[in-house]
Short mmCIF file of C-alpha atoms in Angstrom, two decimals:
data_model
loop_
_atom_site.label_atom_id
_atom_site.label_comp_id
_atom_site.label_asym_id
_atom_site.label_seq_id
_atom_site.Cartn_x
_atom_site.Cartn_y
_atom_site.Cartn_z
CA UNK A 1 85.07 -211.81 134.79
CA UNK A 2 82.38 -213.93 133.03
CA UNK A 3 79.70 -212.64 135.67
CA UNK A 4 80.81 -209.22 134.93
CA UNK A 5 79.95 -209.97 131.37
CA UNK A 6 76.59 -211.31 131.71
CA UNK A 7 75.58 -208.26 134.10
CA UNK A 8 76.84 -205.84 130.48
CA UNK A 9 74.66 -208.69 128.05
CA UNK A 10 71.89 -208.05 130.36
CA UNK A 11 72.15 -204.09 130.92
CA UNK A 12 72.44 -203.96 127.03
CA UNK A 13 70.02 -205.99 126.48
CA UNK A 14 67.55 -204.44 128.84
CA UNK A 15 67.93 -201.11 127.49
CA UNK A 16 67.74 -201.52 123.99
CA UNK A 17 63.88 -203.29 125.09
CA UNK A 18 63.28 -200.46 127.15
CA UNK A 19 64.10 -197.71 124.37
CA UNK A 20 62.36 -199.36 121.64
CA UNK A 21 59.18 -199.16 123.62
CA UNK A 22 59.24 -195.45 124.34
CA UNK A 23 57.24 -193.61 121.81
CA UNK A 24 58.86 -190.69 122.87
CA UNK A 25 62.55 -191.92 122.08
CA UNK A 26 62.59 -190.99 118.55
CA UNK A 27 65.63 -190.68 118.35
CA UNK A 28 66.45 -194.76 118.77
CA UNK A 29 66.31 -197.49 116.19
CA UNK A 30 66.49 -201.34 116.51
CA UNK A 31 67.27 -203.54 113.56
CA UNK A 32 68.42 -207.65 112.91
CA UNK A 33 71.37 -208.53 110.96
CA UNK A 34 72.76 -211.47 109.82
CA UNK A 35 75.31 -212.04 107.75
CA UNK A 36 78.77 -213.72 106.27
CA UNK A 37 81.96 -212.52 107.56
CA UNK A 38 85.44 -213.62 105.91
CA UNK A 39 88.33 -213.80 108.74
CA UNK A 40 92.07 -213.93 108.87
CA UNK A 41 94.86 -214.65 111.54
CA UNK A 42 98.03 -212.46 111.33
CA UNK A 43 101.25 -214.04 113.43
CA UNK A 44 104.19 -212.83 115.14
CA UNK A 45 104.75 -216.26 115.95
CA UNK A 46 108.40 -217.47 113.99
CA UNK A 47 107.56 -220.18 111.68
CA UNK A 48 103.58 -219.81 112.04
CA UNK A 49 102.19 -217.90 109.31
CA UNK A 50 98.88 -216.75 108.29
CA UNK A 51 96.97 -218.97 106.08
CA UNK A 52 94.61 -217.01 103.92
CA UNK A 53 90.56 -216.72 104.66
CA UNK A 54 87.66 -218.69 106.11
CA UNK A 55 84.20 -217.90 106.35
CA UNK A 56 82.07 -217.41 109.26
CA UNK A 57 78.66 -216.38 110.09
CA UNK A 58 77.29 -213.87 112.73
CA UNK A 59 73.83 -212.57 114.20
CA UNK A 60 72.31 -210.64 116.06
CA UNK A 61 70.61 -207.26 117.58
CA UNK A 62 71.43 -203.60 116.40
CA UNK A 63 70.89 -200.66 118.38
CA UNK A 64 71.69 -196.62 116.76
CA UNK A 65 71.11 -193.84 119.35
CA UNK A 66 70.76 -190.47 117.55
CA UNK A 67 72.26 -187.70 119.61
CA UNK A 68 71.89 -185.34 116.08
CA UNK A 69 70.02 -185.93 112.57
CA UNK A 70 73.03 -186.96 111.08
CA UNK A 71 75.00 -188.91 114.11
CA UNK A 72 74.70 -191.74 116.21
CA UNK A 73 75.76 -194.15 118.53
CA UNK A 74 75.67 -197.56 117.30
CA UNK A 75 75.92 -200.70 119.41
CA UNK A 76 74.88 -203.97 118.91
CA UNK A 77 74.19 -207.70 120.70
CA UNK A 78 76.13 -210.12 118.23
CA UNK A 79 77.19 -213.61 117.80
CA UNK A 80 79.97 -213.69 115.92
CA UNK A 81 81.96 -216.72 114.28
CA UNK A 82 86.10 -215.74 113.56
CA UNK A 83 87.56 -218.11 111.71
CA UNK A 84 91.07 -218.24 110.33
CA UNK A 85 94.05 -220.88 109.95
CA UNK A 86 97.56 -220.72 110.15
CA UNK A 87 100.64 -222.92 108.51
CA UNK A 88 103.87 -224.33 110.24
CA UNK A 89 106.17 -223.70 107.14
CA UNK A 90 108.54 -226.36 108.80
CA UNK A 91 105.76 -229.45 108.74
CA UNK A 92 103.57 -227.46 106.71
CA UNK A 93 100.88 -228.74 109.37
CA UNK A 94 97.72 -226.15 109.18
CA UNK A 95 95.41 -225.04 112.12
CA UNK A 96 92.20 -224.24 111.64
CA UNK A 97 90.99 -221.75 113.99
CA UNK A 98 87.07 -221.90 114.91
CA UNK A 99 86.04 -219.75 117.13
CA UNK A 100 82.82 -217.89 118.65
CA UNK A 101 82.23 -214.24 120.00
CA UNK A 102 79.51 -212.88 121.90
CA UNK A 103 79.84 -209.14 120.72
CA UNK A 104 79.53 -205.83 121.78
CA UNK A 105 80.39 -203.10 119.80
CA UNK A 106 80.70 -199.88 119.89
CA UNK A 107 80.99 -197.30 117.52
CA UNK A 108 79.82 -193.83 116.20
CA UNK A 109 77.88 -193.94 112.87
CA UNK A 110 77.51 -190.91 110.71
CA UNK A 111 75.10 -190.66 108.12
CA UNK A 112 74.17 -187.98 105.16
CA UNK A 113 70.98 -186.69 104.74
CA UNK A 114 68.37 -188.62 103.29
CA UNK A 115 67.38 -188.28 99.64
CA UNK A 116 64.62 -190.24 98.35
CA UNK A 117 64.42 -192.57 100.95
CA UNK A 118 68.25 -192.92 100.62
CA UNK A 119 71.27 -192.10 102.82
CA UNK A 120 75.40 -193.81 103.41
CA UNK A 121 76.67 -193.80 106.53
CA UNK A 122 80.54 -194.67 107.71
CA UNK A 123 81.15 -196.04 111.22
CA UNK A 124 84.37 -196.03 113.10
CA UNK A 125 85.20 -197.55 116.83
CA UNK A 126 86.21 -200.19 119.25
CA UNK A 127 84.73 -203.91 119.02
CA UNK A 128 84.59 -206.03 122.30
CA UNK A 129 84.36 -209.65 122.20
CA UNK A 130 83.73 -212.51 124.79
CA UNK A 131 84.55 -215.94 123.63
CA UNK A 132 82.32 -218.69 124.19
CA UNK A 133 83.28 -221.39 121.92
CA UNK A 134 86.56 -222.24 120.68
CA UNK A 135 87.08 -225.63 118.36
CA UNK A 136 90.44 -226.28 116.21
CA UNK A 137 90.96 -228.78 113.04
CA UNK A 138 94.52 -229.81 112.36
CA UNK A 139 95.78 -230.88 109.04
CA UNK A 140 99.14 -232.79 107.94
CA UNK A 141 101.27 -232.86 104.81
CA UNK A 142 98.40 -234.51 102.91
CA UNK A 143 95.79 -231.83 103.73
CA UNK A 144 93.57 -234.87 105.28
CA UNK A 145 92.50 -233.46 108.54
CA UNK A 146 94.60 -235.21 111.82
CA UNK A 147 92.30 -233.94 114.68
CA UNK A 148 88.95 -232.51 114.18
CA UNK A 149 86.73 -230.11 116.57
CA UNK A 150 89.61 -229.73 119.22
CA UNK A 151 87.81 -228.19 122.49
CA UNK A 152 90.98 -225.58 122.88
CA UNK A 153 88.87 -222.85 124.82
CA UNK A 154 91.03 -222.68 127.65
CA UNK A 155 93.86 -221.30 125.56
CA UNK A 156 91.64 -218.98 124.11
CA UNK A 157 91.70 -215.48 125.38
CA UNK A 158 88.60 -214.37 126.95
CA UNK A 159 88.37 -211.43 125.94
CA UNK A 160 89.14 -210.06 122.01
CA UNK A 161 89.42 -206.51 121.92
CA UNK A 162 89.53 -204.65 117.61
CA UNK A 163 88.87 -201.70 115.68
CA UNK A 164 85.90 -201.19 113.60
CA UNK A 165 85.61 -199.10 109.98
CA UNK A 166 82.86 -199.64 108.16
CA UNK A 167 80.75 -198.02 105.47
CA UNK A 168 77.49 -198.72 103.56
CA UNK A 169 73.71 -197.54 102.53
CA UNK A 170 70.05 -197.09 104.23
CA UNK A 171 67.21 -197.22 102.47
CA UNK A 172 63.35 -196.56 103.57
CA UNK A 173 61.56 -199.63 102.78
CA UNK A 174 58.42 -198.12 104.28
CA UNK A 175 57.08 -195.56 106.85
CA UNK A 176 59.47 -196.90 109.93
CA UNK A 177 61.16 -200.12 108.04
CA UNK A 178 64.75 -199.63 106.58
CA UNK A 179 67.33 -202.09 105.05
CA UNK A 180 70.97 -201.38 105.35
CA UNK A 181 73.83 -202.89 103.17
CA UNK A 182 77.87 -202.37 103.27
CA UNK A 183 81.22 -203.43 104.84
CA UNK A 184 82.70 -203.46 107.67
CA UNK A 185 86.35 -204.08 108.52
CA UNK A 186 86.72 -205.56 112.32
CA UNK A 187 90.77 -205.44 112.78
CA UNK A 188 91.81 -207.32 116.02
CA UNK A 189 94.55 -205.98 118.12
CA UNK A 190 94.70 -208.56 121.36
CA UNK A 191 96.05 -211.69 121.08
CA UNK A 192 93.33 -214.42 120.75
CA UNK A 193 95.23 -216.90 122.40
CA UNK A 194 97.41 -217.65 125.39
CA UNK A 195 100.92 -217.91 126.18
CA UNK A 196 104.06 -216.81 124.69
CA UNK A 197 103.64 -215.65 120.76
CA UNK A 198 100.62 -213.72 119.74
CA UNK A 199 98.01 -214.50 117.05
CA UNK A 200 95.42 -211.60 116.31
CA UNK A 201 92.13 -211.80 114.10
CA UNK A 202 90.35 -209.98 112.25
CA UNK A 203 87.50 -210.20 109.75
CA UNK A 204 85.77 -208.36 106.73
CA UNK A 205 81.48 -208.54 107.05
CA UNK A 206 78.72 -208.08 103.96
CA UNK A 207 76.91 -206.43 106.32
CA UNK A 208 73.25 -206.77 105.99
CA UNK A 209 70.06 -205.40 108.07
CA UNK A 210 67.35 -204.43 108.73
CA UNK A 211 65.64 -201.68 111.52
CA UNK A 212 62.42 -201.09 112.53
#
């Protein structure tokens, strides 16, 4: 599985080089972001609940193919931090979830016209994440931590599978250069863990970039 992974990281990663250095692909764009994200753990789990936000931080590559003026594919080369926590209410013991995606979205973006170097575009699709780090802080009645930076990535799931809505604003900051701003809702819908139970995240992003 993991070497089927790294032959899509470096297909993707290949081809977004290869199209940004074809003068004759206008119809391509390649941007940076980085940016906070805010995530959350939801839990089927009885007794385990949900345990408000924590912030994270991801990175990365951005990559919109235009197939029309105003449409695109939009994929990216991210990684992504998830955080969340979750509460026993029995021993009121809290988990903090810390965990680290490599990934690779993919969505369709569609965009108005431009006026005055300005346009808003919504995006909608499937996320697809690889885990490659997974650390885990417990807490006890007091709220002093009990364990700190856990190494649970063996009962992490591999792979993290979500939705993706998202909306937000382009604008030309010179001839080729533009900087993008919005949100962008990433709602899980695989279990991040395993065994019996099922915890799914998810995570809002102040998405922020910038293509050239």
């Amino acid at each position: 599985m993991k070497k089927i992974f790294l032959a899509i990281v470096l297909c993707l990663g290949t081809t977004l080089i290869f199209a940004q250095q074809q003068d004759t692909f206008k119809g391509f764009k390649l941007g940076l972001t980085a940016h906070p994200t805010f995530g959350y753990i939801k839990s089927d789990i009885q007794g385990v609940d949900g345990d408000g936000l924590r912030a994270g931080f991801t990175y990365g590559l951005l990559g919109d193919f235009y197939f029309a003026q105003n449409y695109a594919f939009s994929t990216a080369l991210k990684l992504t931090t998830i955080n969340g926590q979750t509460k026993e209410t029995a021993t009121n013991e809290q988990k903090i979830y810390k965990l680290q995606y490599i990934e690779i979205p993919a969505t369709v973006k569609l965009c108005t016209s431009e006026t005055n170097g300005l346009k808003f575009f919504g995006q909608f699709g499937l996320g697809n994440a690889f885990n490659v780090r997974a650390k885990q802080d417990i807490k006890g009645l007091s709220s002093e931590p009990v364990q700190t930076d856990v190494d649970i990535y063996k009962n992490i799931s591999f792979y993290r599978a979500s939705l993706i809505i998202g909306a937000g604003a382009e604008f030309a900051a010179g001839e080729k250069t533009k900087l993008a701003g919005g949100l962008t809702f990433d709602n899980g819908f695989t279990d991040i863990k395993s065994g019996s139970g099922t915890l799914k995240s998810s995570y809002i992003g102040l998405t922020l970039a910038v293509y050239f």
